[in-house]
PDB file of C-alpha atoms and ligand atoms in Angstrom:
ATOM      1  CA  UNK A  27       0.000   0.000   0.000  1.00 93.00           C
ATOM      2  CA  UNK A  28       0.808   3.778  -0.015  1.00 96.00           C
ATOM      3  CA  UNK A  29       0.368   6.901   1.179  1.00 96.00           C
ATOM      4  CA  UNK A  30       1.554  10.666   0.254  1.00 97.00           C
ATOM      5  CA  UNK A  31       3.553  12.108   2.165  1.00 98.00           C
ATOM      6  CA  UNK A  32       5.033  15.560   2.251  1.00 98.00           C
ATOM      7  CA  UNK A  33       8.798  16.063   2.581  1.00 98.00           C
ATOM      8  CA  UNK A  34      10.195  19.338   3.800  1.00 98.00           C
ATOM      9  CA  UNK A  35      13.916  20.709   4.019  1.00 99.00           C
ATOM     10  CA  UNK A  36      14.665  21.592   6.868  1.00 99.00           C
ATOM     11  CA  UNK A  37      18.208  21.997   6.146  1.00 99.00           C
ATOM     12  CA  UNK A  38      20.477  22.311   3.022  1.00 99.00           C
ATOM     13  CA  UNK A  39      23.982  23.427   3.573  1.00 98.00           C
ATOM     14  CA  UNK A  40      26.934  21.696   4.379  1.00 98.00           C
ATOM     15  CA  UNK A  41      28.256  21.012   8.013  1.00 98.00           C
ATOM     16  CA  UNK A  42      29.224  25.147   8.524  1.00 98.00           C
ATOM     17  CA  UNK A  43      25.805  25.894   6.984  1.00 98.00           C
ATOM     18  CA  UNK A  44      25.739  29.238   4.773  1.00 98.00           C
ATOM     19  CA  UNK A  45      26.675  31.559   5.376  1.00 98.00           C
ATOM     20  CA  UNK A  46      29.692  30.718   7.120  1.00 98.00           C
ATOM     21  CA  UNK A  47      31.214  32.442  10.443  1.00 98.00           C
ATOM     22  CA  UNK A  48      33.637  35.043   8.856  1.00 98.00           C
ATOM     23  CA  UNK A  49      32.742  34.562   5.435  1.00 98.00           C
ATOM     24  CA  UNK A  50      32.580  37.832   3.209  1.00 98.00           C
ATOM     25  CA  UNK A  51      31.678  36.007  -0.361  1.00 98.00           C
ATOM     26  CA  UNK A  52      28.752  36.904  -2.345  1.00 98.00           C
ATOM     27  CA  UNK A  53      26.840  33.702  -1.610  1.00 98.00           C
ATOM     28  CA  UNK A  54      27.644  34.572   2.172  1.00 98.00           C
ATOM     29  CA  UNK A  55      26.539  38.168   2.071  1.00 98.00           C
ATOM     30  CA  UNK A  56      23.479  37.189  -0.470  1.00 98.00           C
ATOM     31  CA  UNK A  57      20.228  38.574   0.346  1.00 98.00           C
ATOM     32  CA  UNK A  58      18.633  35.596  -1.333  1.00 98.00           C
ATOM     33  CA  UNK A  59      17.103  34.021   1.380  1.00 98.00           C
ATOM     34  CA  UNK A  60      17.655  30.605  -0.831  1.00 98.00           C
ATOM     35  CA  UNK A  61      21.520  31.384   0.368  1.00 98.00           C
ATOM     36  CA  UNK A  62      20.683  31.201   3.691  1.00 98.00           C
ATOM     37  CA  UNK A  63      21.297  27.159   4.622  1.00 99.00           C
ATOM     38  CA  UNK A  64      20.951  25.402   7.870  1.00 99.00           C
ATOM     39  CA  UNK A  65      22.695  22.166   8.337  1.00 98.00           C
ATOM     40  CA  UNK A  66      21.506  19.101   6.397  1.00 98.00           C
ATOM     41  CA  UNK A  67      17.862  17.426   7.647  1.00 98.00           C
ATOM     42  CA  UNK A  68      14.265  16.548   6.120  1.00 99.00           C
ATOM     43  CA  UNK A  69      11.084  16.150   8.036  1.00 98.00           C
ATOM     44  CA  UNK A  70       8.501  13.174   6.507  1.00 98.00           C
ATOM     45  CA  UNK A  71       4.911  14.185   6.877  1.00 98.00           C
ATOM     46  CA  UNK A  72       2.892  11.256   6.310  1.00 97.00           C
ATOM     47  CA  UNK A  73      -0.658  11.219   5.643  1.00 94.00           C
ATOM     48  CA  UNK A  74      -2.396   9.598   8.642  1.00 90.00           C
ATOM     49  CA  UNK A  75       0.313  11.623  11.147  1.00 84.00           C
ATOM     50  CA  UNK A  76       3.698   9.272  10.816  1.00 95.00           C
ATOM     51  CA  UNK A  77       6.642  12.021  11.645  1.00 98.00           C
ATOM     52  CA  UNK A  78       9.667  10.964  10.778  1.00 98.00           C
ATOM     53  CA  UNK A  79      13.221  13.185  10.882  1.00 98.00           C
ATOM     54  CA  UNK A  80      16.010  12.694   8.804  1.00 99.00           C
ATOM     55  CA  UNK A  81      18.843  13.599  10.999  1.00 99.00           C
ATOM     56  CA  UNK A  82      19.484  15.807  13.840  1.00 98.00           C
ATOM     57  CA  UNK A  83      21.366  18.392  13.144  1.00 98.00           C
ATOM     58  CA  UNK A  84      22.840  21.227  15.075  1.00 98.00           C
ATOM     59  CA  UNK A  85      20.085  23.457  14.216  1.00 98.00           C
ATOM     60  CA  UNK A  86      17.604  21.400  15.150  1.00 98.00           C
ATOM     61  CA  UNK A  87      15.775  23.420  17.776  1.00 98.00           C
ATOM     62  CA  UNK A  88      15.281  26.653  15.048  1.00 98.00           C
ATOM     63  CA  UNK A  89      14.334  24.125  12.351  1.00 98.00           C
ATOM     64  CA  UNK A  90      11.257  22.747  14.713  1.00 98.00           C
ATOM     65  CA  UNK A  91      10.572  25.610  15.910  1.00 98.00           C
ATOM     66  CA  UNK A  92      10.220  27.548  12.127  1.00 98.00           C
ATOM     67  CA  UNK A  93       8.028  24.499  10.546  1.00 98.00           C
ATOM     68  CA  UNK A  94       5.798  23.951  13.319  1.00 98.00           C
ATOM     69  CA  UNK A  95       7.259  20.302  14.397  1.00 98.00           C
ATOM     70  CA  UNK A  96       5.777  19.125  17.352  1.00 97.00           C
ATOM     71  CA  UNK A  97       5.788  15.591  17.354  1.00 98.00           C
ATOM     72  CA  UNK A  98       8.139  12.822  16.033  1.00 98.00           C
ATOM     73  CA  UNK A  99       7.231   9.175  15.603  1.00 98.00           C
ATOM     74  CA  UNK A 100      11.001   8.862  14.574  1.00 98.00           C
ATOM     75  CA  UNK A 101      14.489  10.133  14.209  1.00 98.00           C
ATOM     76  CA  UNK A 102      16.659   8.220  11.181  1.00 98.00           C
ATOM     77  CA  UNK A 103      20.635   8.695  10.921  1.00 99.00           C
ATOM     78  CA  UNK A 104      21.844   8.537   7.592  1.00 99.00           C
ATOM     79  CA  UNK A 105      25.937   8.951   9.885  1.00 98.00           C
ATOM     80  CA  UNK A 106      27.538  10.140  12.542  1.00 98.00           C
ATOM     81  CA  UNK A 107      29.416  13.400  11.790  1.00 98.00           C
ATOM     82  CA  UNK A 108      28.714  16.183  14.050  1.00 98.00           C
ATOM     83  CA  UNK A 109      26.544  17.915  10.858  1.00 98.00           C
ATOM     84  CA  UNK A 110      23.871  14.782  11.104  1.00 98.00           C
ATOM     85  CA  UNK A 111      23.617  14.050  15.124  1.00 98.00           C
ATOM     86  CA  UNK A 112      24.690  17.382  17.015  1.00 98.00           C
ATOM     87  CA  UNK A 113      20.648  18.164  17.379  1.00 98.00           C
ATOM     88  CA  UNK A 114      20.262  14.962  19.712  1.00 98.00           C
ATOM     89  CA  UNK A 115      19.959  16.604  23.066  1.00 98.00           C
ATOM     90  CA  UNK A 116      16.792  18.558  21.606  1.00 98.00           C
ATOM     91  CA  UNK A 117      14.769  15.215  22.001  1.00 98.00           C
ATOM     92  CA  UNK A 118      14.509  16.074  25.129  1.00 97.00           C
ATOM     93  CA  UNK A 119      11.212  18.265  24.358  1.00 97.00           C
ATOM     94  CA  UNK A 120       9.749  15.763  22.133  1.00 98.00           C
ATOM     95  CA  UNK A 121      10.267  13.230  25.325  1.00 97.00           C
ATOM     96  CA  UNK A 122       8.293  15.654  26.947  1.00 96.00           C
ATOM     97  CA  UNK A 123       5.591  16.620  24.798  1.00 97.00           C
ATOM     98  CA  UNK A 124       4.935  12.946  24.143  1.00 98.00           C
ATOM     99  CA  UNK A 125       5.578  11.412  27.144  1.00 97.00           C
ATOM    100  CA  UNK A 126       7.579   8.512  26.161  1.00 97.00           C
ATOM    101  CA  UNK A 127      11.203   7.893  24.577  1.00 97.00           C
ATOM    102  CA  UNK A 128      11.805   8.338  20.341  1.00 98.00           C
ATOM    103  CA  UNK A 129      12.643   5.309  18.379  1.00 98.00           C
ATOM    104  CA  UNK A 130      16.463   6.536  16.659  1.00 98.00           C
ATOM    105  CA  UNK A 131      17.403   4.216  13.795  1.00 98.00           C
ATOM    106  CA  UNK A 132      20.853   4.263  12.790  1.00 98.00           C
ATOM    107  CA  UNK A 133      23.739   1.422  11.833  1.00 98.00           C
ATOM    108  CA  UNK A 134      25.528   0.010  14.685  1.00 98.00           C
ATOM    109  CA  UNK A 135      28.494   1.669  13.542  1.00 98.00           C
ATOM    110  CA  UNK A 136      27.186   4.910  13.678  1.00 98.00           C
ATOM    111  CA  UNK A 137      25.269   3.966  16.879  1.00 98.00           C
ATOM    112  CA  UNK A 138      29.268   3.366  18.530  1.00 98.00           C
ATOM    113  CA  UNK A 139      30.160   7.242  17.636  1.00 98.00           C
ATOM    114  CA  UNK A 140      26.983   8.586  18.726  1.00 98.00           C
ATOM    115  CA  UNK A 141      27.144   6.688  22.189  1.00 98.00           C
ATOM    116  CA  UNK A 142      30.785   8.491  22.636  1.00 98.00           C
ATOM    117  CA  UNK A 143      29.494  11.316  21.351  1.00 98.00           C
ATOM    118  CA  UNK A 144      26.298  11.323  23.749  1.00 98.00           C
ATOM    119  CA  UNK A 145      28.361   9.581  26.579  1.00 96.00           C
ATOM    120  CA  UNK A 146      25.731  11.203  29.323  1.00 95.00           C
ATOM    121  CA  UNK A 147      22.677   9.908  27.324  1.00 96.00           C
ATOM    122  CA  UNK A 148      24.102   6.715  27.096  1.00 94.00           C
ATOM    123  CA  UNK A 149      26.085   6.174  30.236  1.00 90.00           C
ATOM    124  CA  UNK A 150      23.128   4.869  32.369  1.00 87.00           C
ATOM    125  CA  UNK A 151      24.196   6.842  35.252  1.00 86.00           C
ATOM    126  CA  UNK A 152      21.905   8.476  37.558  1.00 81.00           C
ATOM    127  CA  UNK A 153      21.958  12.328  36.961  1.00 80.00           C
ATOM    128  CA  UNK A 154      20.403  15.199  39.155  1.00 78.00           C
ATOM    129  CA  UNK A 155      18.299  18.201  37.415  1.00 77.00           C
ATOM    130  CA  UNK A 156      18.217  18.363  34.071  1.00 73.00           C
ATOM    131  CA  UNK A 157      17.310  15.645  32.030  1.00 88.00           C
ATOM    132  CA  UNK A 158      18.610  13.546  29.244  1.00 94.00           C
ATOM    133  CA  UNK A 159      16.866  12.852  26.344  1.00 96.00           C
ATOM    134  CA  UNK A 160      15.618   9.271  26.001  1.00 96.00           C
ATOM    135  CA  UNK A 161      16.176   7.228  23.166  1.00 96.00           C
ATOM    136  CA  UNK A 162      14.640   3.879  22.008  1.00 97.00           C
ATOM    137  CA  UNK A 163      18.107   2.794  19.629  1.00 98.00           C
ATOM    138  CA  UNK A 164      17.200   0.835  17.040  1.00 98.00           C
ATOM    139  CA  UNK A 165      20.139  -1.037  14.463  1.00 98.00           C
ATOM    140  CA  UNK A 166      19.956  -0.680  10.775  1.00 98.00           C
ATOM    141  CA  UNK A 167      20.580  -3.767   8.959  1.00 97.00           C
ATOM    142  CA  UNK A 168      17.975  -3.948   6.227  1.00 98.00           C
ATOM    143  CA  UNK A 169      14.472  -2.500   5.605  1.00 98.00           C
ATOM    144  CA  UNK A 170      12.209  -1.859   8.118  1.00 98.00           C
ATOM    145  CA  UNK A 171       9.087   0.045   9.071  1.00 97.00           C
ATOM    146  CA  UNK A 172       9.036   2.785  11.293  1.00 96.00           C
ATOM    147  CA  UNK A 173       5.193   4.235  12.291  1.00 94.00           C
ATOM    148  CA  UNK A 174       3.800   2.304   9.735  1.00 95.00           C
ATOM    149  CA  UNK A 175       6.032   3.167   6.812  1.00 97.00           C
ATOM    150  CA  UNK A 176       8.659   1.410   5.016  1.00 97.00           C
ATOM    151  CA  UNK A 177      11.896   2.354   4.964  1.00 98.00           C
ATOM    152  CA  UNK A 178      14.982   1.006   2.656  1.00 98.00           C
ATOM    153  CA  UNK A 179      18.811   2.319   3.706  1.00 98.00           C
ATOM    154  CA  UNK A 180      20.440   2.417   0.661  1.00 98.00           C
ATOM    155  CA  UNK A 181      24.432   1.829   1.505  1.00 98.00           C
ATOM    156  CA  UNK A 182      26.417   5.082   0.317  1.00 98.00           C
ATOM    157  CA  UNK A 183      30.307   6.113   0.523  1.00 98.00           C
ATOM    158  CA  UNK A 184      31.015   8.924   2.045  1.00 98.00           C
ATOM    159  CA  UNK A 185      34.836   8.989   1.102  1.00 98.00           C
ATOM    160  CA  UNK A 186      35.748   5.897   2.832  1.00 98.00           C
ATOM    161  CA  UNK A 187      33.245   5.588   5.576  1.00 98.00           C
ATOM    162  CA  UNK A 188      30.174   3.301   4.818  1.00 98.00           C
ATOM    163  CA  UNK A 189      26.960   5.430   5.435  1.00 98.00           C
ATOM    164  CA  UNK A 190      23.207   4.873   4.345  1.00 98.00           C
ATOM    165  CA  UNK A 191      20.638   6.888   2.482  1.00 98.00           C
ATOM    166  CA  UNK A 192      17.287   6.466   2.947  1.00 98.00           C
ATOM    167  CA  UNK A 193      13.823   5.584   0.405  1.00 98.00           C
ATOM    168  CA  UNK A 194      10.484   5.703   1.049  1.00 98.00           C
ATOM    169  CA  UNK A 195       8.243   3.817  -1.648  1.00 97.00           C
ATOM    170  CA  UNK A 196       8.901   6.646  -4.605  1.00 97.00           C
ATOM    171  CA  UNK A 197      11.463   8.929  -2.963  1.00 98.00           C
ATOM    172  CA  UNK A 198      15.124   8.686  -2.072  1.00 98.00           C
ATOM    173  CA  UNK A 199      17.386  10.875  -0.288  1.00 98.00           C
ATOM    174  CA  UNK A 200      21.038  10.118  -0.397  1.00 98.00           C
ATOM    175  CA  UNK A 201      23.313  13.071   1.389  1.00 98.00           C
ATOM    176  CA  UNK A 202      26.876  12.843   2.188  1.00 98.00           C
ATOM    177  CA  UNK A 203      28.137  10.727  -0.444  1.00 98.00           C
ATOM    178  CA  UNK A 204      30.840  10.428  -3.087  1.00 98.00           C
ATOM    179  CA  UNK A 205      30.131   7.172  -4.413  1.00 98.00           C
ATOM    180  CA  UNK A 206      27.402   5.033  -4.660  1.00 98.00           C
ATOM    181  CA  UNK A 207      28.240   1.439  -4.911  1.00 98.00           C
ATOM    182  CA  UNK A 208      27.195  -1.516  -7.449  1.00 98.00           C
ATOM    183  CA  UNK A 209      24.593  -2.971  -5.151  1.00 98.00           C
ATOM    184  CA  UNK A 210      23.153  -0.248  -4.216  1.00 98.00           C
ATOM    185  CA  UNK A 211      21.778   1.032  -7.765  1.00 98.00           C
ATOM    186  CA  UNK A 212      18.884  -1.379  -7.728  1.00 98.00           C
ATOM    187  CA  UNK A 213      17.608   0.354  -4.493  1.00 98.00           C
ATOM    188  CA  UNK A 214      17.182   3.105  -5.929  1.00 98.00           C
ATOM    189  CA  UNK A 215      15.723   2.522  -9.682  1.00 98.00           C
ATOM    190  CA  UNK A 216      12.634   3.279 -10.146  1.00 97.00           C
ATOM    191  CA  UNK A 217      12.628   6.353  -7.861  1.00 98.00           C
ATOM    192  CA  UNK A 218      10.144   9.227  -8.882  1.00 98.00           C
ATOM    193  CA  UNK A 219      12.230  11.559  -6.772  1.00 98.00           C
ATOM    194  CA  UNK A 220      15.663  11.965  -5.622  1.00 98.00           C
ATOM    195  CA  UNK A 221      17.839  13.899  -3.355  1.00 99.00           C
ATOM    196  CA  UNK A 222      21.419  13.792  -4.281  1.00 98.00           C
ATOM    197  CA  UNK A 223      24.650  15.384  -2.086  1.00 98.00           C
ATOM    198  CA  UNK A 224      26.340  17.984  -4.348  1.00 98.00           C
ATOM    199  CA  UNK A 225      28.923  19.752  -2.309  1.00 98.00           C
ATOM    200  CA  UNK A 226      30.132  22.355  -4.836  1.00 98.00           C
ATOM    201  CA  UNK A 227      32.133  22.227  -8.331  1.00 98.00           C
ATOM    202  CA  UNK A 228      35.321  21.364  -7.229  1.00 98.00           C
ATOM    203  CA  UNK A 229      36.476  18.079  -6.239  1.00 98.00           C
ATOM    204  CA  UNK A 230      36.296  17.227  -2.435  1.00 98.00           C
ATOM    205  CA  UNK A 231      37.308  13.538  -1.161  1.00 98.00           C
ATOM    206  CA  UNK A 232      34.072  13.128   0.793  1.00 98.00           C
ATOM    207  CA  UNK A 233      31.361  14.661  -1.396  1.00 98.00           C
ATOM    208  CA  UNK A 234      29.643  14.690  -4.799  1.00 98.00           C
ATOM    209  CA  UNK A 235      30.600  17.559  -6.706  1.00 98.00           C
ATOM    210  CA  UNK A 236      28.048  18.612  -8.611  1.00 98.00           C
ATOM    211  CA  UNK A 237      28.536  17.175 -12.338  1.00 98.00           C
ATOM    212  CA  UNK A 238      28.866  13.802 -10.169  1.00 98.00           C
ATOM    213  CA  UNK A 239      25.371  14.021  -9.230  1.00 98.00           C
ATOM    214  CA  UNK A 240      24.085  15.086 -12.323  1.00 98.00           C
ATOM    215  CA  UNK A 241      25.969  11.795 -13.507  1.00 98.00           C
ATOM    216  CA  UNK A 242      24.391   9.793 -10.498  1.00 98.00           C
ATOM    217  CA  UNK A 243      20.823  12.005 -11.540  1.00 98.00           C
ATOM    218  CA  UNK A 244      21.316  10.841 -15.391  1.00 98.00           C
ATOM    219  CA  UNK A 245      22.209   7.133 -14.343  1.00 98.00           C
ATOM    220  CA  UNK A 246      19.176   6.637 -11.932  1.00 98.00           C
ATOM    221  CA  UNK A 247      16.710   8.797 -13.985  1.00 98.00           C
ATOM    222  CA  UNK A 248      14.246  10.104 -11.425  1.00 98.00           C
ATOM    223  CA  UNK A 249      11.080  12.301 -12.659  1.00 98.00           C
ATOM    224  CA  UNK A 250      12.831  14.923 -11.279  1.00 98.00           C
ATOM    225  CA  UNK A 251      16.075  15.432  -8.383  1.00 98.00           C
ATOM    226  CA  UNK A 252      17.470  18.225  -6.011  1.00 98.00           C
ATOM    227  CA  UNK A 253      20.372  19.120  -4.990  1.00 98.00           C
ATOM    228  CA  UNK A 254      21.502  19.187  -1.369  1.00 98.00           C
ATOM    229  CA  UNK A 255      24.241  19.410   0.908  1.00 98.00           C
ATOM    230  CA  UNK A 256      25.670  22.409  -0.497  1.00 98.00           C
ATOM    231  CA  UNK A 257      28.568  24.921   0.568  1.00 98.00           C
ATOM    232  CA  UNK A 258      29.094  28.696   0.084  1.00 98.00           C
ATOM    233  CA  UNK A 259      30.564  27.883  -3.251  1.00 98.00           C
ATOM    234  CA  UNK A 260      27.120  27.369  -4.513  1.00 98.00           C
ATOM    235  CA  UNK A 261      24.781  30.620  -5.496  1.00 98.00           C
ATOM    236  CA  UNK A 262      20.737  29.709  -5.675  1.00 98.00           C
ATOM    237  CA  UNK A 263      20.427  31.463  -8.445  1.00 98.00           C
ATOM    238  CA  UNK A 264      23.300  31.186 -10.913  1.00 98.00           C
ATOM    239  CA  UNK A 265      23.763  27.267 -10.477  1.00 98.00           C
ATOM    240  CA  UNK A 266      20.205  26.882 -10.728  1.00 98.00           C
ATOM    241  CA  UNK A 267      20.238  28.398 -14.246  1.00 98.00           C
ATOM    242  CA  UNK A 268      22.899  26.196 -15.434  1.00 97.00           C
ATOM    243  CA  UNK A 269      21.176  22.965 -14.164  1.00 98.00           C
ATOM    244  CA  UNK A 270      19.387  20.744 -16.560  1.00 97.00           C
ATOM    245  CA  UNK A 271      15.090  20.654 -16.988  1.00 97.00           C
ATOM    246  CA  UNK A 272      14.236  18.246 -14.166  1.00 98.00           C
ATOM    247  CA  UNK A 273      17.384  18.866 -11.917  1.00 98.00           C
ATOM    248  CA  UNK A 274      16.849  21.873  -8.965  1.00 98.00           C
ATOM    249  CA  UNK A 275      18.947  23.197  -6.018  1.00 98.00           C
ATOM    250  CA  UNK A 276      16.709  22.451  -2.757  1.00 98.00           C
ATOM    251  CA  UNK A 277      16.930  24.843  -0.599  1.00 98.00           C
ATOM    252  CA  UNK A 278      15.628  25.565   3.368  1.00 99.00           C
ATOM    253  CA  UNK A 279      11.965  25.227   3.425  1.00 98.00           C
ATOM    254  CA  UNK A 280      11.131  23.748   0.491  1.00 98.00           C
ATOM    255  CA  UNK A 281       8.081  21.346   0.424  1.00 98.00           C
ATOM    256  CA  UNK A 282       8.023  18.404  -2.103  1.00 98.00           C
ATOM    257  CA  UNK A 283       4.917  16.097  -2.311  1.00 98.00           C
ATOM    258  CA  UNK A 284       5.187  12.632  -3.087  1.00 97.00           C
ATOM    259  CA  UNK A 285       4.343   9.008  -2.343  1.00 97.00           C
ATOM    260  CA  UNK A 286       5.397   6.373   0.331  1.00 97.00           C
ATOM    261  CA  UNK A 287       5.147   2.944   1.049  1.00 96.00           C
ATOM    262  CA  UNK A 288       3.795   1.211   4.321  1.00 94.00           C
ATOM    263  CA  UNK A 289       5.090  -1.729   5.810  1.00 79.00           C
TER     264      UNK A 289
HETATM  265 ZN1  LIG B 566      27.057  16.262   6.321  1.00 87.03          ZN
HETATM  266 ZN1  LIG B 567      31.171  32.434   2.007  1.00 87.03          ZN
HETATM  267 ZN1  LIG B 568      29.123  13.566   6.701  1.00 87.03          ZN
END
């Protein structure tokens, strides 16, 4: 079966957002409030309520806060670095509002970092005053369903550390990567839409630059992709106009509908 389902960009930019502390470029100093990029997350709205966050990033507080977020049936890591998990501590509220602890899905591998990361979360000692967010950890090691909707990790590189994307029946978003290996291509065909990491133009060891998604783009052949993950080096505007029909920068607050599959 499926549902629609409403995805929304929280955040867009690399791991120093845009603009950058100390940055005087144009694309830092823009008044294009496309320019303006919080560090990289999605929200999943399912029809029927299912919540579901992409990441916690460091902004995560502002980025509930702007789009109204008050409930999550979910949080999904697509990797460790301090750009994806930073927002953590933040569950705290949701712990509240909801009474109860979040389901977090993640690989075990990332699961090790984000336990040293989150030592005091994880620790299981007893702590006076404030609170700690609580977490219901959950591996990834395969597909699985998460408030009623199915959920495929699709196995990316991310220079040399093994990370996953994530697709939901007709969409796919796959940040932080600079390869995408053999196996997982089939995980991905058939994908109406797709979200593709595309740093900037010049090469980085870690990243897609941007002709290397559109080569990813032109070898999966979505309905349509955007472009995410990006750094200062990227204007809204001019790269826009030189990307082909079908092929966008996303950018913070953008709202894409499309179409999910349950469990
Ligand atoms: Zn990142
Ligand atoms: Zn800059
Ligand atoms: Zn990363």
């Amino acid at each position: 079966m499926t549902l629609s389902a409403r995805i929304t960009f929280l955040g867009t930019g690399t791991s120093s957002g845009v603009p950058m502390i100390g940055c005087t470029c144009s694309v830092c100093r823009s008044s294009d409030p496309r320019d303006r990029r919080l560090r990289p997350s999605i929200h999943v709205d399912v029809q029927g309520g299912a919540s579901i966050l992409v990441d916690a990033s460091p902004d995560l507080r502002q980025q509930m806060l702007t789009h109204s977020i008050a409930r999550l049936d979910a949080v999904l890591f697509t990797h460790s670095h301090a750009d994806h998990i930073l927002g953590l501590d933040d569950i705290r509220r949701f712990n509240f509002v909801q009474k109860s602890p979040i389901p977090c899905y993640a690989t075990s591998s990332a699961w090790e970092n984000i336990q040293q990361t989150f030592h005091y979360v994880f620790d299981g000692m007893p702590r006076q005053g404030g609170g700690i967010p609580k977490i219901d950890v959950h591996d990834i090691d395969g597909p699985f369903t998460v408030a009623g909707v199915r959920v495929v990790p699709v196995p990316l590189w991310h220079g040399r550390l093994p990370i996953v994307g994530f697709r939901f029946g007709s969409f796919a978003y796959l940040t932080d990567c600079s390869a995408i290996p053999d196996d997982s291509w089939p995980l991905v065909a058939g994908v109406d839409t797709l979200v593709i990491d595309a740093l900037r133009d010049r090469k980085h060891s870690t990243h897609f630059t941007v002709a290397e998604a559109l080569d990813a783009i032109a070898h999966i052949a979505p309905r349509r992709a955007y472009l995410t993950h990006m750094a200062h080096d990227l204007d809204h505007a001019g790269t826009s106009a030189r990307l082909p029909t079908g092929i966008k920068l996303a950018y913070d607050g953008l709202v894409l509908d499309t179409i999910v599959d349950t469990s």
